[in-house]
mmCIF file of C-alpha atoms in Angstrom:
data_model
loop_
_atom_site.group_PDB
_atom_site.id
_atom_site.type_symbol
_atom_site.label_atom_id
_atom_site.label_comp_id
_atom_site.label_asym_id
_atom_site.label_seq_id
_atom_site.Cartn_x
_atom_site.Cartn_y
_atom_site.Cartn_z
ATOM 1 C CA MET A 1 91.285 202.485 17.535
ATOM 2 C CA SER A 2 92.051 206.194 17.160
ATOM 3 C CA GLY A 3 95.401 207.847 17.613
ATOM 4 C CA ASN A 4 94.279 209.524 20.796
ATOM 5 C CA ASP A 5 93.407 206.219 22.228
ATOM 6 C CA ASP A 6 96.806 204.863 21.322
ATOM 7 C CA GLN A 7 98.488 207.729 23.019
ATOM 8 C CA ARG A 8 96.414 207.291 26.103
ATOM 9 C CA MET A 9 97.288 203.664 26.349
ATOM 10 C CA LYS A 10 100.966 204.391 25.988
ATOM 11 C CA ASP A 11 100.843 207.067 28.648
ATOM 12 C CA LEU A 12 99.102 204.703 30.980
ATOM 13 C CA ALA A 13 101.713 202.048 30.417
ATOM 14 C CA ASP A 14 104.516 204.526 31.056
ATOM 15 C CA ARG A 15 102.908 205.567 34.310
ATOM 16 C CA LEU A 16 102.587 202.034 35.457
ATOM 17 C CA VAL A 17 106.210 201.325 34.700
ATOM 18 C CA ALA A 18 107.263 204.484 36.521
ATOM 19 C CA MET A 19 105.233 203.500 39.599
ATOM 20 C CA SER A 20 106.709 199.986 39.816
ATOM 21 C CA PRO A 21 109.540 199.539 42.443
ATOM 22 C CA GLN A 22 112.971 198.281 41.523
ATOM 23 C CA PRO A 23 112.968 194.518 41.069
ATOM 24 C CA PRO A 24 114.918 192.434 43.626
ATOM 25 C CA PRO A 25 118.214 190.956 42.604
ATOM 26 C CA PHE A 26 116.664 187.700 41.610
ATOM 27 C CA PRO A 27 117.752 185.746 38.657
ATOM 28 C CA GLU A 28 116.874 187.232 35.385
ATOM 29 C CA ASP A 29 114.393 184.516 34.571
ATOM 30 C CA VAL A 30 112.171 185.598 37.514
ATOM 31 C CA THR A 31 109.257 187.660 36.306
ATOM 32 C CA VAL A 32 108.619 190.839 38.318
ATOM 33 C CA THR A 33 104.984 191.555 39.041
ATOM 34 C CA GLN A 34 103.298 194.259 41.006
ATOM 35 C CA PRO A 35 102.500 193.009 44.512
ATOM 36 C CA SER A 36 98.812 192.883 45.280
ATOM 37 C CA LYS A 37 97.386 193.873 48.604
ATOM 38 C CA SER A 38 94.880 190.998 48.514
ATOM 39 C CA ARG A 39 97.387 188.207 47.682
ATOM 40 C CA PRO A 40 100.498 187.445 49.853
ATOM 41 C CA SER A 41 103.814 186.859 48.197
ATOM 42 C CA PRO A 42 104.969 183.317 47.491
ATOM 43 C CA VAL A 43 107.902 183.741 49.874
ATOM 44 C CA LEU A 44 105.630 184.608 52.760
ATOM 45 C CA MET A 45 103.302 181.822 51.851
ATOM 46 C CA PHE A 46 106.200 179.380 51.754
ATOM 47 C CA ALA A 47 107.566 180.638 55.041
ATOM 48 C CA GLY A 48 104.147 180.443 56.661
ATOM 49 C CA ALA A 49 103.593 176.995 55.326
ATOM 50 C CA ALA A 50 106.984 175.966 56.642
ATOM 51 C CA VAL A 51 106.172 177.349 60.065
ATOM 52 C CA ILE A 52 102.835 175.542 60.060
ATOM 53 C CA VAL A 53 104.513 172.294 59.039
ATOM 54 C CA LEU A 54 107.105 172.720 61.796
ATOM 55 C CA ILE A 55 104.402 173.407 64.367
ATOM 56 C CA LEU A 56 102.345 170.452 63.241
ATOM 57 C CA ALA A 57 105.416 168.245 63.353
ATOM 58 C CA ALA A 58 106.446 169.527 66.760
ATOM 59 C CA ILE A 59 103.069 168.959 68.424
ATOM 60 C CA PRO A 60 103.224 165.127 68.421
ATOM 61 C CA ILE A 61 106.843 165.288 69.594
ATOM 62 C CA LEU A 62 105.892 167.604 72.436
ATOM 63 C CA ILE A 63 102.902 165.402 73.286
ATOM 64 C CA LEU A 64 105.073 162.317 73.309
ATOM 65 C CA ASN A 65 107.786 163.989 75.375
ATOM 66 C CA ARG A 66 105.377 165.529 77.847
ATOM 67 C CA GLY A 67 102.985 162.576 77.875
ATOM 68 C CA GLY A 68 105.664 159.849 78.256
ATOM 69 C CA GLY A 69 104.778 159.284 81.913
ATOM 70 C CA GLU A 70 101.099 159.015 80.982
ATOM 71 C CA VAL A 71 101.803 156.388 78.332
ATOM 72 C CA LEU A 72 103.971 154.457 80.744
ATOM 73 C CA ALA A 73 101.316 154.725 83.390
ATOM 74 C CA SER A 74 98.734 153.535 80.912
ATOM 75 C CA THR A 75 100.927 150.550 80.085
ATOM 76 C CA THR A 76 101.355 149.771 83.767
ATOM 77 C CA THR A 77 97.623 150.026 84.332
ATOM 78 C CA SER A 78 96.901 147.614 81.527
ATOM 79 C CA SER A 79 99.440 145.219 83.003
ATOM 80 C CA VAL A 80 97.877 145.244 86.470
ATOM 81 C CA PRO A 81 95.189 142.620 85.777
ATOM 82 C CA ALA A 82 97.791 140.245 84.377
ATOM 83 C CA THR A 83 99.996 140.851 87.399
ATOM 84 C CA GLU A 84 97.113 140.321 89.792
ATOM 85 C CA THR A 85 96.093 137.108 88.036
ATOM 86 C CA THR A 86 99.638 135.804 88.226
ATOM 87 C CA GLU A 87 99.900 136.748 91.880
ATOM 88 C CA GLN A 88 96.614 135.022 92.638
ATOM 89 C CA THR A 89 97.745 131.866 90.857
ATOM 90 C CA VAL A 90 101.060 131.855 92.681
ATOM 91 C CA THR A 91 99.325 132.536 95.973
ATOM 92 C CA SER A 92 96.902 129.690 95.362
ATOM 93 C CA SER A 93 99.662 127.218 94.536
ATOM 94 C CA THR A 94 101.697 128.465 97.444
ATOM 95 C CA GLN A 95 98.849 128.191 99.920
ATOM 96 C CA GLN A 96 97.696 124.734 98.749
ATOM 97 C CA PRO A 97 100.229 122.788 100.870
ATOM 98 C CA THR A 98 99.316 125.020 103.820
ATOM 99 C CA THR A 99 95.668 124.004 103.370
ATOM 100 C CA THR A 100 96.499 120.286 102.945
ATOM 101 C CA VAL A 101 98.884 119.872 105.894
ATOM 102 C CA PRO A 102 96.403 120.620 108.675
ATOM 103 C CA GLU A 103 93.797 118.358 107.039
ATOM 104 C CA THR A 104 96.277 115.461 106.935
ATOM 105 C CA THR A 105 97.372 116.129 110.495
ATOM 106 C CA THR A 106 93.782 116.288 111.719
ATOM 107 C CA THR A 107 92.572 113.224 109.768
ATOM 108 C CA HIS A 108 95.539 110.997 110.553
ATOM 109 C CA PRO A 109 96.945 112.046 113.944
ATOM 110 C CA VAL A 110 100.100 110.349 115.142
ATOM 111 C CA GLN A 111 99.040 107.827 117.813
ATOM 112 C CA GLU A 112 101.158 105.954 120.308
ATOM 113 C CA LEU A 113 101.174 102.224 119.626
ATOM 114 C CA VAL A 114 100.743 99.941 122.631
ATOM 115 C CA GLY A 115 100.342 96.202 123.115
ATOM 116 C CA THR A 116 96.867 94.835 123.783
ATOM 117 C CA ILE A 117 95.008 91.511 123.573
ATOM 118 C CA VAL A 118 92.459 90.822 120.841
ATOM 119 C CA PHE A 119 90.720 87.564 119.917
ATOM 120 C CA LEU A 120 90.668 86.291 116.347
ATOM 121 C CA VAL A 121 88.803 83.342 114.817
ATOM 122 C CA GLN A 122 90.179 79.990 113.644
ATOM 123 C CA GLU A 123 88.557 76.869 112.207
ATOM 124 C CA PRO A 124 90.008 74.020 114.339
ATOM 125 C CA GLU A 125 91.646 70.983 112.776
ATOM 126 C CA ASN A 126 89.639 67.744 112.942
ATOM 127 C CA SER A 127 86.701 69.575 114.474
ATOM 128 C CA PHE A 128 84.329 67.399 116.509
ATOM 129 C CA THR A 129 81.776 70.124 117.263
ATOM 130 C CA GLY A 130 82.014 72.130 114.019
ATOM 131 C CA ASN A 131 82.263 75.349 116.023
ATOM 132 C CA PRO A 132 84.970 77.992 115.523
ATOM 133 C CA ALA A 133 87.660 78.766 118.078
ATOM 134 C CA VAL A 134 88.500 82.227 119.380
ATOM 135 C CA VAL A 135 92.253 82.717 119.818
ATOM 136 C CA PRO A 136 94.055 85.517 121.727
ATOM 137 C CA PHE A 137 96.916 87.548 120.248
ATOM 138 C CA PHE A 138 99.086 90.194 121.856
ATOM 139 C CA ALA A 139 99.048 92.894 119.166
ATOM 140 C CA LEU A 140 99.917 96.541 118.549
ATOM 141 C CA ALA A 141 97.065 99.028 118.670
ATOM 142 C CA GLU A 142 96.647 102.805 118.642
ATOM 143 C CA SER A 143 96.378 103.937 122.224
ATOM 144 C CA VAL A 144 93.193 105.586 123.537
ATOM 145 C CA PRO A 145 94.555 107.020 126.815
ATOM 146 C CA GLU A 146 91.289 108.630 127.935
ATOM 147 C CA GLU A 147 89.411 105.321 127.543
ATOM 148 C CA PRO A 148 91.916 102.423 127.570
ATOM 149 C CA GLU A 149 89.124 99.839 127.166
ATOM 150 C CA LEU A 150 88.600 101.205 123.661
ATOM 151 C CA THR A 151 92.185 100.437 122.596
ATOM 152 C CA ALA A 152 91.614 96.722 121.911
ATOM 153 C CA LEU A 153 88.025 97.184 120.694
ATOM 154 C CA ARG A 154 89.030 99.841 118.165
ATOM 155 C CA LEU A 155 91.750 97.528 116.814
ATOM 156 C CA LEU A 156 89.334 94.606 116.548
ATOM 157 C CA THR A 157 86.788 96.709 114.646
ATOM 158 C CA THR A 158 89.347 98.246 112.257
ATOM 159 C CA ASP A 159 88.623 97.448 108.613
ATOM 160 C CA GLY A 160 91.326 95.758 106.548
ATOM 161 C CA LEU A 161 93.429 94.148 109.286
ATOM 162 C CA SER A 162 96.470 92.150 108.111
ATOM 163 C CA LEU A 163 95.868 88.847 109.893
ATOM 164 C CA PRO A 164 98.122 85.758 110.059
ATOM 165 C CA PRO A 165 97.322 82.845 107.728
ATOM 166 C CA GLY A 166 94.509 80.653 109.039
ATOM 167 C CA PHE A 167 92.917 83.425 111.131
ATOM 168 C CA SER A 168 89.990 85.701 110.439
ATOM 169 C CA THR A 169 87.423 87.941 112.110
ATOM 170 C CA MET A 170 83.652 87.670 112.160
ATOM 171 C CA ILE A 171 83.216 91.405 112.665
ATOM 172 C CA PRO A 172 81.995 92.832 109.332
ATOM 173 C CA ASP A 173 83.414 96.014 107.835
ATOM 174 C CA GLY A 174 81.483 99.019 109.062
ATOM 175 C CA VAL A 175 80.824 97.700 112.576
ATOM 176 C CA ASP A 176 82.291 100.147 115.061
ATOM 177 C CA VAL A 177 82.456 100.874 118.787
ATOM 178 C CA VAL A 178 80.962 104.277 119.596
ATOM 179 C CA GLY A 179 81.969 104.411 123.256
ATOM 180 C CA VAL A 180 82.267 102.574 126.569
ATOM 181 C CA GLU A 181 80.968 103.177 130.065
ATOM 182 C CA ARG A 182 82.440 101.495 133.149
ATOM 183 C CA ASP A 183 80.312 100.364 136.046
ATOM 184 C CA PRO A 184 81.291 102.154 139.305
ATOM 185 C CA GLU A 185 82.149 98.784 140.855
ATOM 186 C CA GLY A 186 84.385 97.969 137.905
ATOM 187 C CA HIS A 187 83.046 94.518 136.953
ATOM 188 C CA ARG A 188 80.608 95.544 134.217
ATOM 189 C CA ILE A 189 81.327 97.477 131.063
ATOM 190 C CA THR A 190 78.727 98.893 128.672
ATOM 191 C CA ILE A 191 79.765 98.967 125.014
ATOM 192 C CA ASP A 192 77.784 101.274 122.748
ATOM 193 C CA MET A 193 77.907 99.996 119.165
ATOM 194 C CA ASN A 194 76.791 101.570 115.899
ATOM 195 C CA GLN A 195 73.706 100.390 113.999
ATOM 196 C CA ALA A 196 75.769 98.093 111.738
ATOM 197 C CA PHE A 197 76.511 95.897 114.758
ATOM 198 C CA VAL A 198 72.796 95.306 115.404
ATOM 199 C CA GLN A 199 72.456 93.686 111.947
ATOM 200 C CA GLY A 200 74.850 90.903 113.004
ATOM 201 C CA ALA A 201 77.465 89.049 110.953
ATOM 202 C CA GLY A 202 75.221 87.377 108.388
ATOM 203 C CA GLY A 203 74.344 84.078 110.034
ATOM 204 C CA LEU A 204 73.432 82.605 113.399
ATOM 205 C CA LEU A 205 76.816 81.001 114.170
ATOM 206 C CA ALA A 206 78.632 84.062 112.795
ATOM 207 C CA ASP A 207 76.495 86.315 115.020
ATOM 208 C CA PHE A 208 77.513 84.345 118.121
ATOM 209 C CA THR A 209 81.170 84.339 117.037
ATOM 210 C CA MET A 210 81.214 88.126 116.679
ATOM 211 C CA LEU A 211 79.749 88.453 120.178
ATOM 212 C CA ASN A 212 82.360 86.042 121.577
ATOM 213 C CA GLN A 213 85.195 87.946 119.908
ATOM 214 C CA LEU A 214 84.072 91.199 121.495
ATOM 215 C CA ILE A 215 83.293 89.659 124.906
ATOM 216 C CA PHE A 216 86.583 87.749 125.206
ATOM 217 C CA THR A 217 88.546 90.774 124.003
ATOM 218 C CA VAL A 218 87.045 93.346 126.388
ATOM 219 C CA THR A 219 87.216 90.993 129.406
ATOM 220 C CA SER A 220 90.892 90.120 128.880
ATOM 221 C CA GLU A 221 92.050 93.196 130.786
ATOM 222 C CA GLY A 222 90.582 95.529 133.370
ATOM 223 C CA GLY A 223 88.870 92.932 135.530
ATOM 224 C CA PHE A 224 85.539 93.035 133.676
ATOM 225 C CA THR A 225 83.285 89.981 133.875
ATOM 226 C CA GLU A 226 80.040 91.334 132.371
ATOM 227 C CA VAL A 227 79.317 93.170 129.124
ATOM 228 C CA LEU A 228 76.169 95.096 128.212
ATOM 229 C CA PHE A 229 75.748 95.928 124.532
ATOM 230 C CA THR A 230 73.787 99.033 123.506
ATOM 231 C CA SER A 231 73.259 100.967 120.295
ATOM 232 C CA GLY A 232 72.571 104.677 120.301
ATOM 233 C CA GLY A 233 72.646 104.457 124.095
ATOM 234 C CA GLU A 234 69.624 102.090 124.109
ATOM 235 C CA PRO A 235 69.507 98.359 124.994
ATOM 236 C CA ILE A 236 69.480 96.029 121.991
ATOM 237 C CA THR A 237 66.274 94.003 121.865
ATOM 238 C CA ALA A 238 66.835 92.264 118.517
ATOM 239 C CA TYR A 239 70.386 91.443 117.427
ATOM 240 C CA GLY A 240 71.497 89.593 114.342
ATOM 241 C CA THR A 241 69.814 86.999 112.162
ATOM 242 C CA GLU A 242 67.545 85.537 114.869
ATOM 243 C CA GLY A 243 66.789 88.785 116.722
ATOM 244 C CA LEU A 244 68.712 87.831 119.875
ATOM 245 C CA ASP A 245 67.753 89.779 123.017
ATOM 246 C CA LEU A 246 70.812 91.549 124.440
ATOM 247 C CA THR A 247 69.063 93.690 127.030
ATOM 248 C CA THR A 248 70.799 91.863 129.909
ATOM 249 C CA PRO A 249 74.576 91.685 130.520
ATOM 250 C CA VAL A 250 76.523 88.752 129.046
ATOM 251 C CA GLY A 251 79.911 87.183 129.827
ATOM 252 C CA ARG A 252 82.414 84.635 128.588
ATOM 253 C CA ASP A 253 80.197 81.753 129.661
ATOM 254 C CA SER A 254 77.096 83.062 127.845
ATOM 255 C CA PHE A 255 77.777 81.577 124.400
ATOM 256 C CA LEU A 256 80.351 78.831 125.064
ATOM 257 C CA ASP A 257 78.228 76.180 123.402
ATOM 258 C CA GLN A 258 78.772 78.005 120.088
ATOM 259 C CA LEU A 259 82.580 77.721 120.420
ATOM 260 C CA ASN A 260 85.212 75.036 119.975
ATOM 261 C CA SER A 261 85.544 72.570 122.881
ATOM 262 C CA VAL A 262 89.079 73.848 123.598
ATOM 263 C CA ILE A 263 89.699 77.546 124.154
ATOM 264 C CA VAL A 264 93.093 79.120 124.874
ATOM 265 C CA ASP A 265 92.519 82.399 126.709
ATOM 266 C CA SER A 266 96.097 83.635 127.266
ATOM 267 C CA ALA A 267 98.208 85.158 124.501
ATOM 268 C CA VAL A 268 100.954 82.774 123.373
ATOM 269 C CA THR A 269 103.878 85.168 123.616
ATOM 270 C CA GLY A 270 106.903 85.988 125.742
ATOM 271 C CA SER A 271 110.450 87.345 125.735
ATOM 272 C CA GLY A 272 113.977 86.420 126.798
ATOM 273 C CA ASP A 273 114.276 83.353 129.007
ATOM 274 C CA SER A 274 110.760 83.673 130.399
ATOM 275 C CA PRO A 275 108.701 80.472 130.553
ATOM 276 C CA LEU A 276 105.594 80.134 128.417
ATOM 277 C CA ASN A 277 102.346 79.943 130.361
ATOM 278 C CA VAL A 278 99.281 78.665 128.509
ATOM 279 C CA THR A 279 95.840 78.850 130.101
ATOM 280 C CA GLY A 280 92.323 78.151 128.862
ATOM 281 C CA ILE A 281 89.048 76.287 129.292
ATOM 282 C CA ALA A 282 87.842 73.032 127.787
ATOM 283 C CA ASN A 283 84.843 70.703 127.688
ATOM 284 C CA VAL A 284 86.461 67.462 126.566
ATOM 285 C CA PHE A 285 86.399 63.721 127.181
ATOM 286 C CA GLU A 286 87.621 62.874 130.666
ATOM 287 C CA ALA A 287 88.839 66.501 131.004
ATOM 288 C CA THR A 288 92.185 65.542 129.426
ATOM 289 C CA VAL A 289 93.834 68.357 127.459
ATOM 290 C CA SER A 290 97.005 67.781 125.409
ATOM 291 C CA LEU A 291 99.662 70.248 124.184
ATOM 292 C CA GLN A 292 102.377 70.059 121.539
ATOM 293 C CA LEU A 293 105.058 72.367 120.153
ATOM 294 C CA VAL A 294 105.533 71.742 116.420
ATOM 295 C CA ASP A 295 108.355 73.299 114.381
ATOM 296 C CA LEU A 296 107.978 74.642 110.842
ATOM 297 C CA ASP A 297 108.819 71.217 109.387
ATOM 298 C CA GLY A 298 105.924 69.622 111.251
ATOM 299 C CA THR A 299 108.103 67.848 113.810
ATOM 300 C CA VAL A 300 106.793 67.651 117.365
ATOM 301 C CA VAL A 301 109.577 69.090 119.547
ATOM 302 C CA TYR A 302 107.699 69.219 122.847
ATOM 303 C CA GLU A 303 104.510 67.678 124.232
ATOM 304 C CA ASP A 304 102.577 67.504 127.488
ATOM 305 C CA PHE A 305 99.071 66.932 128.843
ATOM 306 C CA THR A 306 97.015 68.072 131.805
ATOM 307 C CA THR A 307 93.591 67.593 133.364
ATOM 308 C CA ALA A 308 91.015 70.391 133.309
ATOM 309 C CA SER A 309 88.974 71.186 136.380
ATOM 310 C CA CYS A 310 85.890 69.662 134.720
ATOM 311 C CA GLY A 311 85.105 67.681 131.574
ATOM 312 C CA THR A 312 82.799 65.338 129.662
ATOM 313 C CA GLY A 313 79.815 67.635 129.629
ATOM 314 C CA CYS A 314 81.112 70.610 131.622
ATOM 315 C CA TRP A 315 83.633 73.358 131.134
ATOM 316 C CA GLY A 316 86.803 73.370 133.234
ATOM 317 C CA SER A 317 89.974 75.456 133.325
ATOM 318 C CA PHE A 318 93.476 74.187 132.468
ATOM 319 C CA SER A 319 97.053 75.519 132.383
ATOM 320 C CA PHE A 320 100.521 74.571 131.088
ATOM 321 C CA HIS A 321 103.924 75.859 132.181
ATOM 322 C CA ILE A 322 106.739 75.385 129.636
ATOM 323 C CA GLU A 323 110.360 76.037 130.662
ATOM 324 C CA GLY A 324 113.736 75.368 129.091
ATOM 325 C CA PHE A 325 112.661 75.768 125.468
ATOM 326 C CA ASP A 326 114.475 78.257 123.194
ATOM 327 C CA PHE A 327 111.456 80.027 121.701
ATOM 328 C CA GLU A 328 113.553 82.996 120.606
ATOM 329 C CA SER A 329 115.647 81.120 118.050
ATOM 330 C CA ARG A 330 113.282 78.275 117.161
ATOM 331 C CA PRO A 331 109.922 79.239 115.606
ATOM 332 C CA VAL A 332 107.143 76.853 116.585
ATOM 333 C CA ASN A 333 103.367 76.519 116.587
ATOM 334 C CA LEU A 334 101.571 75.598 119.781
ATOM 335 C CA LYS A 335 98.758 73.050 119.442
ATOM 336 C CA VAL A 336 96.127 72.380 122.113
ATOM 337 C CA PHE A 337 93.550 69.591 121.661
ATOM 338 C CA TRP A 338 91.928 66.516 123.140
ATOM 339 C CA ASN A 339 92.275 62.913 121.975
ATOM 340 C CA SER A 340 89.270 61.184 120.491
ATOM 341 C CA ALA A 341 87.772 58.393 122.586
ATOM 342 C CA GLU A 342 87.212 56.361 119.416
ATOM 343 C CA ASP A 343 90.673 56.276 117.853
ATOM 344 C CA GLY A 344 92.829 58.571 119.992
ATOM 345 C CA SER A 345 93.338 61.089 117.168
ATOM 346 C CA PRO A 346 93.757 64.787 118.015
ATOM 347 C CA SER A 347 90.368 66.556 117.885
ATOM 348 C CA ASP A 348 89.271 70.202 117.912
ATOM 349 C CA VAL A 349 92.921 71.212 117.469
ATOM 350 C CA VAL A 350 93.774 74.860 118.042
ATOM 351 C CA SER A 351 97.081 75.845 116.382
ATOM 352 C CA ILE A 352 98.718 79.149 117.358
ATOM 353 C CA PRO A 353 102.061 80.588 116.162
ATOM 354 C CA VAL A 354 104.220 81.509 119.158
ATOM 355 C CA SER A 355 105.297 85.154 119.110
ATOM 356 C CA TRP A 356 108.491 85.840 121.020
ATOM 357 C CA GLY A 357 109.848 89.289 121.751
ATOM 358 C CA GLU A 358 107.539 91.483 119.644
ATOM 359 C CA PRO A 359 103.744 92.010 119.545
ATOM 360 C CA TRP A 360 101.867 91.175 116.383
ATOM 361 C CA ASN A 361 101.141 94.031 114.025
ATOM 362 C CA PHE A 362 97.757 93.594 112.357
ATOM 363 C CA LEU A 363 97.285 97.269 111.469
ATOM 364 C CA PRO A 364 96.518 97.972 107.802
ATOM 365 C CA GLN A 365 99.713 98.653 105.893
#
């Protein structure tokens, strides 16, 4: 390099130094450089970066502060289905008793209980004929005020009756009375039965016994003497095992030959100091009917006899009138029978527990 070139370089360096501004009072170890128009200073860059950082940091805070209600609303919205589900569950459990109560009330209405007469079945002691006896009881039943004749029939056809020992019914479960119709003159009653009745009770003698139970029961009150059985409103042309024709009215005397020779037709019950009246019909030797009161130990505490209006081949009526016996404090069974012509032993014995003061309750418990 020539001397001129050296001089030129020196002059150029001097000029550059002369054109440079005074350095800021920074520490001595800071190197002073000429600011460039195309490159910002580190201070400005740092400050700008700081501002940018502050802005970026502030944006989420502002969003959170300003959007707090939106976040809360979003949380509430997401909770709505859970709240609705809970409310529906609570409502369902709350409304369930409301739904059940009317069903129970409708299905099992509270009915007034009244006393009525129904006939049950008993196998007599020392039976001569082999036929069952029908025995009357004064019992509690649910009242049917609009059709009182149905009160006793509905009790008799109730499934699951709680009957006294030694008594039964020949009316099968499922047999029911649909309705009754009274004759304008009041002596005949039409009983409309369901289809189960038409099938009978499972045997010829049982079929007759079911008919006798219903006939004796419905003719105990109301002055009825004739009964017409129908099913679906139509006369019954073939009933039971043997297809019995029931298209004409029947009465108590229609099927007597299929019953015990001694029949008590008044309920053996009373109250207070009232006498006990026992009535019935019999077809016995020499028309002689005997009666005993037997205590729970088997001791005969009262006995009597009477003569029926007919006997030895015909049916006649009889009655007993018992006074002066303390039925209220001394439980007894009443026995009605006839004495065998061969050895004088009691035959076709009907034994009935005397109820004093309260009707029997056969309703299912």
